[in-house]
Amino acid sequence: MKKHLYRKWVVFISLTAMVTSTATEKNETATSVKEQQLILRYHLRQCKARITNETPPQGLYCPLVFDQLSCWNYTPAGVVARMPCPTYVGGFSQTGFASRQCEDDGTWFIHPTLNRTWTNYSECTLGRSKSSPDHVRLITPYMGKIKLMENIGYGISLGSLAIAVLVLLEFKRLHCARNTLHINLFISFILRATMMIMKDELFVNGLGLGMDIIFANGNPPVFRSDITHWQCKLLVSVWHYCLMCNYAWIFVEGLYLHNLIFMDVFTEKTGMLWYCILGWGGPLIFLMPWVAVRIVLENTECWNINHSYAYFWIIRGPITASILVNFVFFLNILRVLFTKLRSSHSAEARKYRYRCVLIK
């Protein structure tokens, strides 16, 4: 029994370490150029909608305008408008302010050298690393190889997991409760890797499917606004479901081991049913509200970019919570194992002393 618990403990430690290392697999911040382009287009559309729908105030005001980065409100003549630096622009300070001068005649200040309206973003660029452009130029040539290495890694993982599932299913002597959990965990990893490869291969420049993007005259790709994009939104939703199922099954593994050591909550038969419901059905409790929120409040692009991170935490929150709870399980299991080891050593030491007395 102890060997079985130790073996399960080692598996659990490995899974916990793997989850911790991959918890930040996808950066939630819009740091890539493609993501920033999409976000800027989104804010441009929002600003144009305001220009169309809002009524200009009475008096002499500079007009509402989008300066390629921010949407500036109607500003009284002779006033310097100020607003926080846009948080969605990579490298900008989160504490500085941008400013824009409204002239006395109700027009925006025109820079004498640039011969166009100008916004002062100098506070936003303070503290930026001067080596950032060199860093980007250094990495960019190798992005293709890095992506290839990622796909090769996912391919090896898929092959290994498929073999493991076939072995566990083929040999009846391996059919037991813990291996049933292992099979479901391996299947969740297979689905996660498959959806990751599909999303990377099917999405054009990481923006959307081929039908969602327009390429014209060598210009940067433009996201179409005349279709619903339900196909790419469905793909992203399924990807998030597979990702959440993967974390859910890792949590189930930790929960099973915790219950095995500390309490007998379920029988073998009913336990597997509840574990399967938790592993495959639990993510839907959080995914469906996220889909509803995206449809109603943030139905933009292919749902692969999060303009409001508060909405994204609907699905990121449960994942983070499962990792933290698994870590608590790990500490609790570790505490019990050390306690058992210490008590077993003490018993063996007493037995040895008794033997010495008898020999004498």
JSON list of N, CA and C in Angstrom, two decimals, residues 8 37 40 63 72 74 81 87 96 99 101 149 168 171 198 209 223 225 233 255 262 291 346:
[
{"chain": "A", "resi": 8, "resn": "LYS", "atom": "N", "xyz": [2.03, 7.03, -6.57]},
{"chain": "A", "resi": 8, "resn": "LYS", "atom": "CA", "xyz": [1.03, 8.04, -6.91]},
{"chain": "A", "resi": 8, "resn": "LYS", "atom": "C", "xyz": [1.52, 9.44, -6.55]},
{"chain": "A", "resi": 37, "resn": "GLN", "atom": "N", "xyz": [-2.24, 45.42, -33.43]},
{"chain": "A", "resi": 37, "resn": "GLN", "atom": "CA", "xyz": [-2.95, 45.94, -34.60]},
{"chain": "A", "resi": 37, "resn": "GLN", "atom": "C", "xyz": [-4.45, 45.71, -34.48]},
{"chain": "A", "resi": 40, "resn": "LEU", "atom": "N", "xyz": [-5.86, 48.07, -31.82]},
{"chain": "A", "resi": 40, "resn": "LEU", "atom": "CA", "xyz": [-5.94, 49.45, -32.31]},
{"chain": "A", "resi": 40, "resn": "LEU", "atom": "C", "xyz": [-7.10, 49.61, -33.28]},
{"chain": "A", "resi": 63, "resn": "PRO", "atom": "N", "xyz": [-12.49, 68.91, -32.26]},
{"chain": "A", "resi": 63, "resn": "PRO", "atom": "CA", "xyz": [-13.35, 67.75, -32.51]},
{"chain": "A", "resi": 63, "resn": "PRO", "atom": "C", "xyz": [-12.83, 66.47, -31.86]},
{"chain": "A", "resi": 72, "resn": "TRP", "atom": "N", "xyz": [-9.49, 60.88, -28.58]},
{"chain": "A", "resi": 72, "resn": "TRP", "atom": "CA", "xyz": [-9.49, 62.11, -27.80]},
{"chain": "A", "resi": 72, "resn": "TRP", "atom": "C", "xyz": [-10.88, 62.75, -27.83]},
{"chain": "A", "resi": 74, "resn": "TYR", "atom": "N", "xyz": [-13.98, 65.62, -27.19]},
{"chain": "A", "resi": 74, "resn": "TYR", "atom": "CA", "xyz": [-14.15, 67.04, -27.49]},
{"chain": "A", "resi": 74, "resn": "TYR", "atom": "C", "xyz": [-13.47, 67.86, -26.39]},
{"chain": "A", "resi": 81, "resn": "ALA", "atom": "N", "xyz": [-5.57, 68.89, -23.46]},
{"chain": "A", "resi": 81, "resn": "ALA", "atom": "CA", "xyz": [-6.23, 67.66, -23.03]},
{"chain": "A", "resi": 81, "resn": "ALA", "atom": "C", "xyz": [-5.18, 66.64, -22.56]},
{"chain": "A", "resi": 87, "resn": "THR", "atom": "N", "xyz": [-2.98, 51.50, -22.21]},
{"chain": "A", "resi": 87, "resn": "THR", "atom": "CA", "xyz": [-2.39, 50.29, -21.62]},
{"chain": "A", "resi": 87, "resn": "THR", "atom": "C", "xyz": [-2.19, 49.18, -22.63]},
{"chain": "A", "resi": 96, "resn": "GLY", "atom": "N", "xyz": [2.23, 57.21, -16.80]},
{"chain": "A", "resi": 96, "resn": "GLY", "atom": "CA", "xyz": [2.34, 58.52, -17.43]},
{"chain": "A", "resi": 96, "resn": "GLY", "atom": "C", "xyz": [1.05, 58.98, -18.07]},
{"chain": "A", "resi": 99, "resn": "SER", "atom": "N", "xyz": [-0.70, 64.02, -23.82]},
{"chain": "A", "resi": 99, "resn": "SER", "atom": "CA", "xyz": [-1.35, 65.34, -23.88]},
{"chain": "A", "resi": 99, "resn": "SER", "atom": "C", "xyz": [-1.52, 65.77, -25.33]},
{"chain": "A", "resi": 101, "resn": "GLN", "atom": "N", "xyz": [-2.79, 69.45, -27.51]},
{"chain": "A", "resi": 101, "resn": "GLN", "atom": "CA", "xyz": [-3.11, 70.87, -27.38]},
{"chain": "A", "resi": 101, "resn": "GLN", "atom": "C", "xyz": [-4.26, 71.24, -28.31]},
{"chain": "A", "resi": 149, "resn": "MET", "atom": "N", "xyz": [9.76, 23.92, -33.49]},
{"chain": "A", "resi": 149, "resn": "MET", "atom": "CA", "xyz": [10.11, 23.14, -32.30]},
{"chain": "A", "resi": 149, "resn": "MET", "atom": "C", "xyz": [8.88, 22.91, -31.42]},
{"chain": "A", "resi": 168, "resn": "LEU", "atom": "N", "xyz": [-2.94, 1.09, -21.81]},
{"chain": "A", "resi": 168, "resn": "LEU", "atom": "CA", "xyz": [-3.83, 0.99, -20.65]},
{"chain": "A", "resi": 168, "resn": "LEU", "atom": "C", "xyz": [-5.18, 0.37, -21.02]},
{"chain": "A", "resi": 171, "resn": "PHE", "atom": "N", "xyz": [-4.50, -3.96, -22.08]},
{"chain": "A", "resi": 171, "resn": "PHE", "atom": "CA", "xyz": [-4.22, -4.96, -21.06]},
{"chain": "A", "resi": 171, "resn": "PHE", "atom": "C", "xyz": [-5.25, -4.86, -19.94]},
{"chain": "A", "resi": 198, "resn": "MET", "atom": "N", "xyz": [-4.06, 22.60, -34.31]},
{"chain": "A", "resi": 198, "resn": "MET", "atom": "CA", "xyz": [-5.09, 23.03, -35.27]},
{"chain": "A", "resi": 198, "resn": "MET", "atom": "C", "xyz": [-5.20, 24.55, -35.29]},
{"chain": "A", "resi": 209, "resn": "LEU", "atom": "N", "xyz": [-9.25, 32.63, -39.22]},
{"chain": "A", "resi": 209, "resn": "LEU", "atom": "CA", "xyz": [-9.23, 31.70, -40.34]},
{"chain": "A", "resi": 209, "resn": "LEU", "atom": "C", "xyz": [-9.07, 32.46, -41.65]},
{"chain": "A", "resi": 223, "resn": "PHE", "atom": "N", "xyz": [-9.11, 42.51, -40.76]},
{"chain": "A", "resi": 223, "resn": "PHE", "atom": "CA", "xyz": [-10.14, 41.62, -40.26]},
{"chain": "A", "resi": 223, "resn": "PHE", "atom": "C", "xyz": [-11.48, 42.04, -40.85]},
{"chain": "A", "resi": 225, "resn": "SER", "atom": "N", "xyz": [-15.37, 42.70, -41.50]},
{"chain": "A", "resi": 225, "resn": "SER", "atom": "CA", "xyz": [-16.46, 43.12, -40.62]},
{"chain": "A", "resi": 225, "resn": "SER", "atom": "C", "xyz": [-17.84, 42.78, -41.19]},
{"chain": "A", "resi": 233, "resn": "LYS", "atom": "N", "xyz": [-14.66, 31.63, -33.93]},
{"chain": "A", "resi": 233, "resn": "LYS", "atom": "CA", "xyz": [-15.07, 31.77, -32.54]},
{"chain": "A", "resi": 233, "resn": "LYS", "atom": "C", "xyz": [-15.37, 30.40, -31.92]},
{"chain": "A", "resi": 255, "resn": "LEU", "atom": "N", "xyz": [-7.07, 15.49, -6.46]},
{"chain": "A", "resi": 255, "resn": "LEU", "atom": "CA", "xyz": [-8.19, 15.24, -5.55]},
{"chain": "A", "resi": 255, "resn": "LEU", "atom": "C", "xyz": [-8.31, 13.75, -5.23]},
{"chain": "A", "resi": 262, "resn": "PHE", "atom": "N", "xyz": [-6.52, 10.60, 2.76]},
{"chain": "A", "resi": 262, "resn": "PHE", "atom": "CA", "xyz": [-7.13, 11.23, 3.92]},
{"chain": "A", "resi": 262, "resn": "PHE", "atom": "C", "xyz": [-8.56, 10.78, 4.20]},
{"chain": "A", "resi": 291, "resn": "VAL", "atom": "N", "xyz": [-18.66, 32.52, -22.92]},
{"chain": "A", "resi": 291, "resn": "VAL", "atom": "CA", "xyz": [-19.17, 32.64, -24.29]},
{"chain": "A", "resi": 291, "resn": "VAL", "atom": "C", "xyz": [-20.32, 33.64, -24.34]},
{"chain": "A", "resi": 346, "resn": "SER", "atom": "N", "xyz": [10.94, 5.23, 13.44]},
{"chain": "A", "resi": 346, "resn": "SER", "atom": "CA", "xyz": [10.97, 5.10, 14.89]},
{"chain": "A", "resi": 346, "resn": "SER", "atom": "C", "xyz": [10.61, 3.68, 15.31]}
]
